[in-house]
Amino acid sequence: QVQLVESGGGLVQPGGSLRLSCAASGFTFRSSYMSWVRQAPGKGLEWVSGINTGGSSTSYADSVKGRFTISRDNAKNTLYLQMNNLKPEDTALYSCARNIYATFRRNDYDYWGQGTQVTVSS
């Protein structure tokens, strides 16, 4: 079955960095666009970043542009999110998700992981 397992979250001070990983299994990872999404307490689900199948094209929410970098290693079936200059407003549960469509125009997902908690606080 499709499985997405996130790791790398934790508590970090403002301005710090974290690298999240998502281990994928149960499907042909290299054939799927992937995304990172997040949900803060009391907030709705927010799309953070997306990446195409080969990793040559990426897209970011305005709130994280210039600070976060999405990447993937198809040989390892792993998705990454490098998070730099973290801010308290980045605090959320971060999940990776498999995009249904091979385009950035439609961010709809059919599978996502349970997430890893990122807390940015001094």
mmCIF file with all atom_site columns, C-alpha atoms in Angstrom:
data_model
loop_
_atom_site.group_PDB
_atom_site.id
_atom_site.type_symbol
_atom_site.label_atom_id
_atom_site.label_alt_id
_atom_site.label_comp_id
_atom_site.label_asym_id
_atom_site.label_entity_id
_atom_site.label_seq_id
_atom_site.pdbx_PDB_ins_code
_atom_site.Cartn_x
_atom_site.Cartn_y
_atom_site.Cartn_z
_atom_site.occupancy
_atom_site.B_iso_or_equiv
_atom_site.pdbx_formal_charge
_atom_site.auth_seq_id
_atom_site.auth_comp_id
_atom_site.auth_asym_id
_atom_site.auth_atom_id
_atom_site.pdbx_PDB_model_num
ATOM 1   C CA . GLN A 1 1   ? 0.000  0.000  0.000   1.00 0.00 ? 1   GLN A CA 1
ATOM 2   C CA . VAL A 1 2   ? 0.992  3.595  -0.480  1.00 0.00 ? 2   VAL A CA 1
ATOM 3   C CA . GLN A 1 3   ? 2.939  4.848  2.496   1.00 0.00 ? 3   GLN A CA 1
ATOM 4   C CA . LEU A 1 4   ? 4.477  8.236  3.216   1.00 0.00 ? 4   LEU A CA 1
ATOM 5   C CA . VAL A 1 5   ? 6.499  8.612  6.389   1.00 0.00 ? 5   VAL A CA 1
ATOM 6   C CA . GLU A 1 6   ? 7.835  12.001 7.405   1.00 0.00 ? 6   GLU A CA 1
ATOM 7   C CA . SER A 1 7   ? 10.742 12.648 9.717   1.00 0.00 ? 7   SER A CA 1
ATOM 8   C CA . GLY A 1 8   ? 13.084 15.429 10.759  1.00 0.00 ? 8   GLY A CA 1
ATOM 9   C CA . GLY A 1 9   ? 10.756 17.715 12.634  1.00 0.00 ? 9   GLY A CA 1
ATOM 10  C CA . GLY A 1 10  ? 11.473 19.140 16.024  1.00 0.00 ? 10  GLY A CA 1
ATOM 11  C CA . LEU A 1 11  ? 11.885 22.247 18.110  1.00 0.00 ? 11  LEU A CA 1
ATOM 12  C CA . VAL A 1 12  ? 14.048 24.983 16.653  1.00 0.00 ? 12  VAL A CA 1
ATOM 13  C CA . GLN A 1 13  ? 14.737 28.620 17.464  1.00 0.00 ? 13  GLN A CA 1
ATOM 14  C CA . PRO A 1 14  ? 13.701 31.404 15.105  1.00 0.00 ? 14  PRO A CA 1
ATOM 15  C CA . GLY A 1 15  ? 16.293 31.742 12.383  1.00 0.00 ? 15  GLY A CA 1
ATOM 16  C CA . GLY A 1 16  ? 17.242 28.104 12.651  1.00 0.00 ? 16  GLY A CA 1
ATOM 17  C CA . SER A 1 17  ? 17.023 25.332 10.104  1.00 0.00 ? 17  SER A CA 1
ATOM 18  C CA . LEU A 1 18  ? 15.502 21.899 9.751   1.00 0.00 ? 18  LEU A CA 1
ATOM 19  C CA . ARG A 1 19  ? 15.568 19.310 7.004   1.00 0.00 ? 19  ARG A CA 1
ATOM 20  C CA . LEU A 1 20  ? 12.440 17.217 6.656   1.00 0.00 ? 20  LEU A CA 1
ATOM 21  C CA . SER A 1 21  ? 12.386 13.879 4.891   1.00 0.00 ? 21  SER A CA 1
ATOM 22  C CA . CYS A 1 22  ? 9.544  11.825 3.504   1.00 0.00 ? 22  CYS A CA 1
ATOM 23  C CA . ALA A 1 23  ? 10.127 8.161  2.779   1.00 0.00 ? 23  ALA A CA 1
ATOM 24  C CA . ALA A 1 24  ? 7.747  6.884  0.116   1.00 0.00 ? 24  ALA A CA 1
ATOM 25  C CA . SER A 1 25  ? 6.782  3.318  -0.671  1.00 0.00 ? 25  SER A CA 1
ATOM 26  C CA . GLY A 1 26  ? 4.034  1.316  -2.319  1.00 0.00 ? 26  GLY A CA 1
ATOM 27  C CA . PHE A 1 27  ? 3.970  3.259  -5.579  1.00 0.00 ? 27  PHE A CA 1
ATOM 28  C CA . THR A 1 28  ? 6.204  4.450  -8.381  1.00 0.00 ? 28  THR A CA 1
ATOM 29  C CA . PHE A 1 29  ? 7.599  7.482  -6.626  1.00 0.00 ? 29  PHE A CA 1
ATOM 30  C CA . ARG A 1 30  ? 9.471  8.828  -9.648  1.00 0.00 ? 30  ARG A CA 1
ATOM 31  C CA . SER A 1 31  ? 6.204  9.109  -11.594 1.00 0.00 ? 31  SER A CA 1
ATOM 32  C CA . SER A 1 32  ? 4.439  11.402 -9.137  1.00 0.00 ? 32  SER A CA 1
ATOM 33  C CA . TYR A 1 33  ? 4.484  15.094 -8.503  1.00 0.00 ? 33  TYR A CA 1
ATOM 34  C CA . MET A 1 34  ? 4.867  15.575 -4.767  1.00 0.00 ? 34  MET A CA 1
ATOM 35  C CA . SER A 1 35  ? 4.029  18.315 -2.312  1.00 0.00 ? 35  SER A CA 1
ATOM 36  C CA . TRP A 1 36  ? 4.648  19.428 1.217   1.00 0.00 ? 36  TRP A CA 1
ATOM 37  C CA . VAL A 1 37  ? 1.637  20.727 3.081   1.00 0.00 ? 37  VAL A CA 1
ATOM 38  C CA . ARG A 1 38  ? 1.247  21.977 6.622   1.00 0.00 ? 38  ARG A CA 1
ATOM 39  C CA . GLN A 1 39  ? -1.425 22.634 9.179   1.00 0.00 ? 39  GLN A CA 1
ATOM 40  C CA . ALA A 1 40  ? -0.993 24.951 12.122  1.00 0.00 ? 40  ALA A CA 1
ATOM 41  C CA . PRO A 1 41  ? -3.212 24.730 15.213  1.00 0.00 ? 41  PRO A CA 1
ATOM 42  C CA . GLY A 1 42  ? -6.589 26.237 14.450  1.00 0.00 ? 42  GLY A CA 1
ATOM 43  C CA . LYS A 1 43  ? -5.682 26.772 10.812  1.00 0.00 ? 43  LYS A CA 1
ATOM 44  C CA . GLY A 1 44  ? -6.621 25.050 7.604   1.00 0.00 ? 44  GLY A CA 1
ATOM 45  C CA . LEU A 1 45  ? -4.382 22.945 5.457   1.00 0.00 ? 45  LEU A CA 1
ATOM 46  C CA . GLU A 1 46  ? -1.799 25.048 3.638   1.00 0.00 ? 46  GLU A CA 1
ATOM 47  C CA . TRP A 1 47  ? 0.138  23.992 0.592   1.00 0.00 ? 47  TRP A CA 1
ATOM 48  C CA . VAL A 1 48  ? 3.821  24.777 1.088   1.00 0.00 ? 48  VAL A CA 1
ATOM 49  C CA . SER A 1 49  ? 5.744  23.514 -1.905  1.00 0.00 ? 49  SER A CA 1
ATOM 50  C CA . GLY A 1 50  ? 5.576  21.176 -4.862  1.00 0.00 ? 50  GLY A CA 1
ATOM 51  C CA . ILE A 1 51  ? 8.003  19.399 -7.128  1.00 0.00 ? 51  ILE A CA 1
ATOM 52  C CA . ASN A 1 52  ? 7.705  17.664 -10.460 1.00 0.00 ? 52  ASN A CA 1
ATOM 53  C CA . THR A 1 53  ? 8.638  14.067 -11.163 1.00 0.00 ? 53  THR A CA 1
ATOM 54  C CA . GLY A 1 54  ? 12.301 14.576 -11.951 1.00 0.00 ? 54  GLY A CA 1
ATOM 55  C CA . GLY A 1 55  ? 12.909 17.410 -9.515  1.00 0.00 ? 55  GLY A CA 1
ATOM 56  C CA . SER A 1 56  ? 13.757 19.962 -12.182 1.00 0.00 ? 56  SER A CA 1
ATOM 57  C CA . SER A 1 57  ? 10.767 22.181 -11.465 1.00 0.00 ? 57  SER A CA 1
ATOM 58  C CA . THR A 1 58  ? 9.610  23.459 -8.091  1.00 0.00 ? 58  THR A CA 1
ATOM 59  C CA . SER A 1 59  ? 6.976  25.788 -6.745  1.00 0.00 ? 59  SER A CA 1
ATOM 60  C CA . TYR A 1 60  ? 6.532  27.514 -3.391  1.00 0.00 ? 60  TYR A CA 1
ATOM 61  C CA . ALA A 1 61  ? 3.962  29.340 -1.361  1.00 0.00 ? 61  ALA A CA 1
ATOM 62  C CA . ASP A 1 62  ? 4.764  33.021 -1.014  1.00 0.00 ? 62  ASP A CA 1
ATOM 63  C CA . SER A 1 63  ? 5.126  32.608 2.728   1.00 0.00 ? 63  SER A CA 1
ATOM 64  C CA . VAL A 1 64  ? 8.137  30.307 2.381   1.00 0.00 ? 64  VAL A CA 1
ATOM 65  C CA . LYS A 1 65  ? 9.685  31.415 -0.895  1.00 0.00 ? 65  LYS A CA 1
ATOM 66  C CA . GLY A 1 66  ? 13.378 32.087 -0.526  1.00 0.00 ? 66  GLY A CA 1
ATOM 67  C CA . ARG A 1 67  ? 13.593 30.199 2.747   1.00 0.00 ? 67  ARG A CA 1
ATOM 68  C CA . PHE A 1 68  ? 12.483 26.664 1.922   1.00 0.00 ? 68  PHE A CA 1
ATOM 69  C CA . THR A 1 69  ? 13.825 24.320 -0.732  1.00 0.00 ? 69  THR A CA 1
ATOM 70  C CA . ILE A 1 70  ? 12.025 21.213 -1.895  1.00 0.00 ? 70  ILE A CA 1
ATOM 71  C CA . SER A 1 71  ? 13.975 18.388 -3.498  1.00 0.00 ? 71  SER A CA 1
ATOM 72  C CA . ARG A 1 72  ? 13.731 14.692 -4.158  1.00 0.00 ? 72  ARG A CA 1
ATOM 73  C CA . ASP A 1 73  ? 15.949 11.685 -4.596  1.00 0.00 ? 73  ASP A CA 1
ATOM 74  C CA . ASN A 1 74  ? 14.086 9.269  -6.802  1.00 0.00 ? 74  ASN A CA 1
ATOM 75  C CA . ALA A 1 75  ? 16.720 6.573  -6.340  1.00 0.00 ? 75  ALA A CA 1
ATOM 76  C CA . LYS A 1 76  ? 15.948 6.632  -2.618  1.00 0.00 ? 76  LYS A CA 1
ATOM 77  C CA . ASN A 1 77  ? 12.197 7.233  -2.953  1.00 0.00 ? 77  ASN A CA 1
ATOM 78  C CA . THR A 1 78  ? 12.605 10.215 -0.688  1.00 0.00 ? 78  THR A CA 1
ATOM 79  C CA . LEU A 1 79  ? 11.237 13.748 -0.693  1.00 0.00 ? 79  LEU A CA 1
ATOM 80  C CA . TYR A 1 80  ? 12.960 16.535 1.227   1.00 0.00 ? 80  TYR A CA 1
ATOM 81  C CA . LEU A 1 81  ? 12.184 19.973 2.514   1.00 0.00 ? 81  LEU A CA 1
ATOM 82  C CA . GLN A 1 82  ? 15.097 22.137 3.583   1.00 0.00 ? 82  GLN A CA 1
ATOM 83  C CA . MET A 1 83  ? 13.756 24.837 5.878   1.00 0.00 ? 83  MET A CA 1
ATOM 84  C CA . ASN A 1 84  ? 15.993 27.820 6.591   1.00 0.00 ? 84  ASN A CA 1
ATOM 85  C CA . ASN A 1 85  ? 15.448 31.028 8.527   1.00 0.00 ? 85  ASN A CA 1
ATOM 86  C CA . LEU A 1 86  ? 12.505 29.503 10.309  1.00 0.00 ? 86  LEU A CA 1
ATOM 87  C CA . LYS A 1 87  ? 9.886  31.768 11.818  1.00 0.00 ? 87  LYS A CA 1
ATOM 88  C CA . PRO A 1 88  ? 7.347  31.152 14.580  1.00 0.00 ? 88  PRO A CA 1
ATOM 89  C CA . GLU A 1 89  ? 4.588  31.265 11.991  1.00 0.00 ? 89  GLU A CA 1
ATOM 90  C CA . ASP A 1 90  ? 6.144  28.187 10.373  1.00 0.00 ? 90  ASP A CA 1
ATOM 91  C CA . THR A 1 91  ? 5.060  26.145 13.374  1.00 0.00 ? 91  THR A CA 1
ATOM 92  C CA . ALA A 1 92  ? 2.823  23.393 12.041  1.00 0.00 ? 92  ALA A CA 1
ATOM 93  C CA . LEU A 1 93  ? 2.449  19.722 11.350  1.00 0.00 ? 93  LEU A CA 1
ATOM 94  C CA . TYR A 1 94  ? 4.212  19.117 8.048   1.00 0.00 ? 94  TYR A CA 1
ATOM 95  C CA . SER A 1 95  ? 3.078  16.313 5.770   1.00 0.00 ? 95  SER A CA 1
ATOM 96  C CA . CYS A 1 96  ? 4.198  15.116 2.390   1.00 0.00 ? 96  CYS A CA 1
ATOM 97  C CA . ALA A 1 97  ? 1.514  14.332 -0.140  1.00 0.00 ? 97  ALA A CA 1
ATOM 98  C CA . ARG A 1 98  ? 1.249  12.627 -3.485  1.00 0.00 ? 98  ARG A CA 1
ATOM 99  C CA . ASN A 1 99  ? -0.230 14.835 -6.159  1.00 0.00 ? 99  ASN A CA 1
ATOM 100 C CA . ILE A 1 100 ? -2.901 13.328 -8.353  1.00 0.00 ? 100 ILE A CA 1
ATOM 101 C CA . TYR A 1 101 ? -2.007 15.421 -11.384 1.00 0.00 ? 101 TYR A CA 1
ATOM 102 C CA . ALA A 1 102 ? 1.294  16.031 -13.138 1.00 0.00 ? 102 ALA A CA 1
ATOM 103 C CA . THR A 1 103 ? 0.954  19.786 -13.022 1.00 0.00 ? 103 THR A CA 1
ATOM 104 C CA . PHE A 1 104 ? 1.254  22.669 -10.578 1.00 0.00 ? 104 PHE A CA 1
ATOM 105 C CA . ARG A 1 105 ? -2.094 24.029 -11.736 1.00 0.00 ? 105 ARG A CA 1
ATOM 106 C CA . ARG A 1 106 ? -4.051 21.549 -9.639  1.00 0.00 ? 106 ARG A CA 1
ATOM 107 C CA . ASN A 1 107 ? -2.867 20.657 -6.156  1.00 0.00 ? 107 ASN A CA 1
ATOM 108 C CA . ASP A 1 108 ? -5.039 17.703 -5.291  1.00 0.00 ? 108 ASP A CA 1
ATOM 109 C CA . TYR A 1 109 ? -3.712 14.738 -3.381  1.00 0.00 ? 109 TYR A CA 1
ATOM 110 C CA . ASP A 1 110 ? -4.724 11.135 -3.001  1.00 0.00 ? 110 ASP A CA 1
ATOM 111 C CA . TYR A 1 111 ? -2.259 10.119 -0.291  1.00 0.00 ? 111 TYR A CA 1
ATOM 112 C CA . TRP A 1 112 ? -0.412 11.898 2.482   1.00 0.00 ? 112 TRP A CA 1
ATOM 113 C CA . GLY A 1 113 ? 1.537  10.994 5.553   1.00 0.00 ? 113 GLY A CA 1
ATOM 114 C CA . GLN A 1 114 ? 0.807  11.489 9.210   1.00 0.00 ? 114 GLN A CA 1
ATOM 115 C CA . GLY A 1 115 ? 3.253  14.354 9.365   1.00 0.00 ? 115 GLY A CA 1
ATOM 116 C CA . THR A 1 116 ? 6.131  15.558 11.475  1.00 0.00 ? 116 THR A CA 1
ATOM 117 C CA . GLN A 1 117 ? 5.787  18.409 13.928  1.00 0.00 ? 117 GLN A CA 1
ATOM 118 C CA . VAL A 1 118 ? 7.846  21.553 13.457  1.00 0.00 ? 118 VAL A CA 1
ATOM 119 C CA . THR A 1 119 ? 7.851  24.023 16.318  1.00 0.00 ? 119 THR A CA 1
ATOM 120 C CA . VAL A 1 120 ? 9.687  27.327 15.999  1.00 0.00 ? 120 VAL A CA 1
ATOM 121 C CA . SER A 1 121 ? 10.050 29.063 19.317  1.00 0.00 ? 121 SER A CA 1
ATOM 122 C CA . SER A 1 122 ? 12.623 30.895 21.382  1.00 0.00 ? 122 SER A CA 1
#
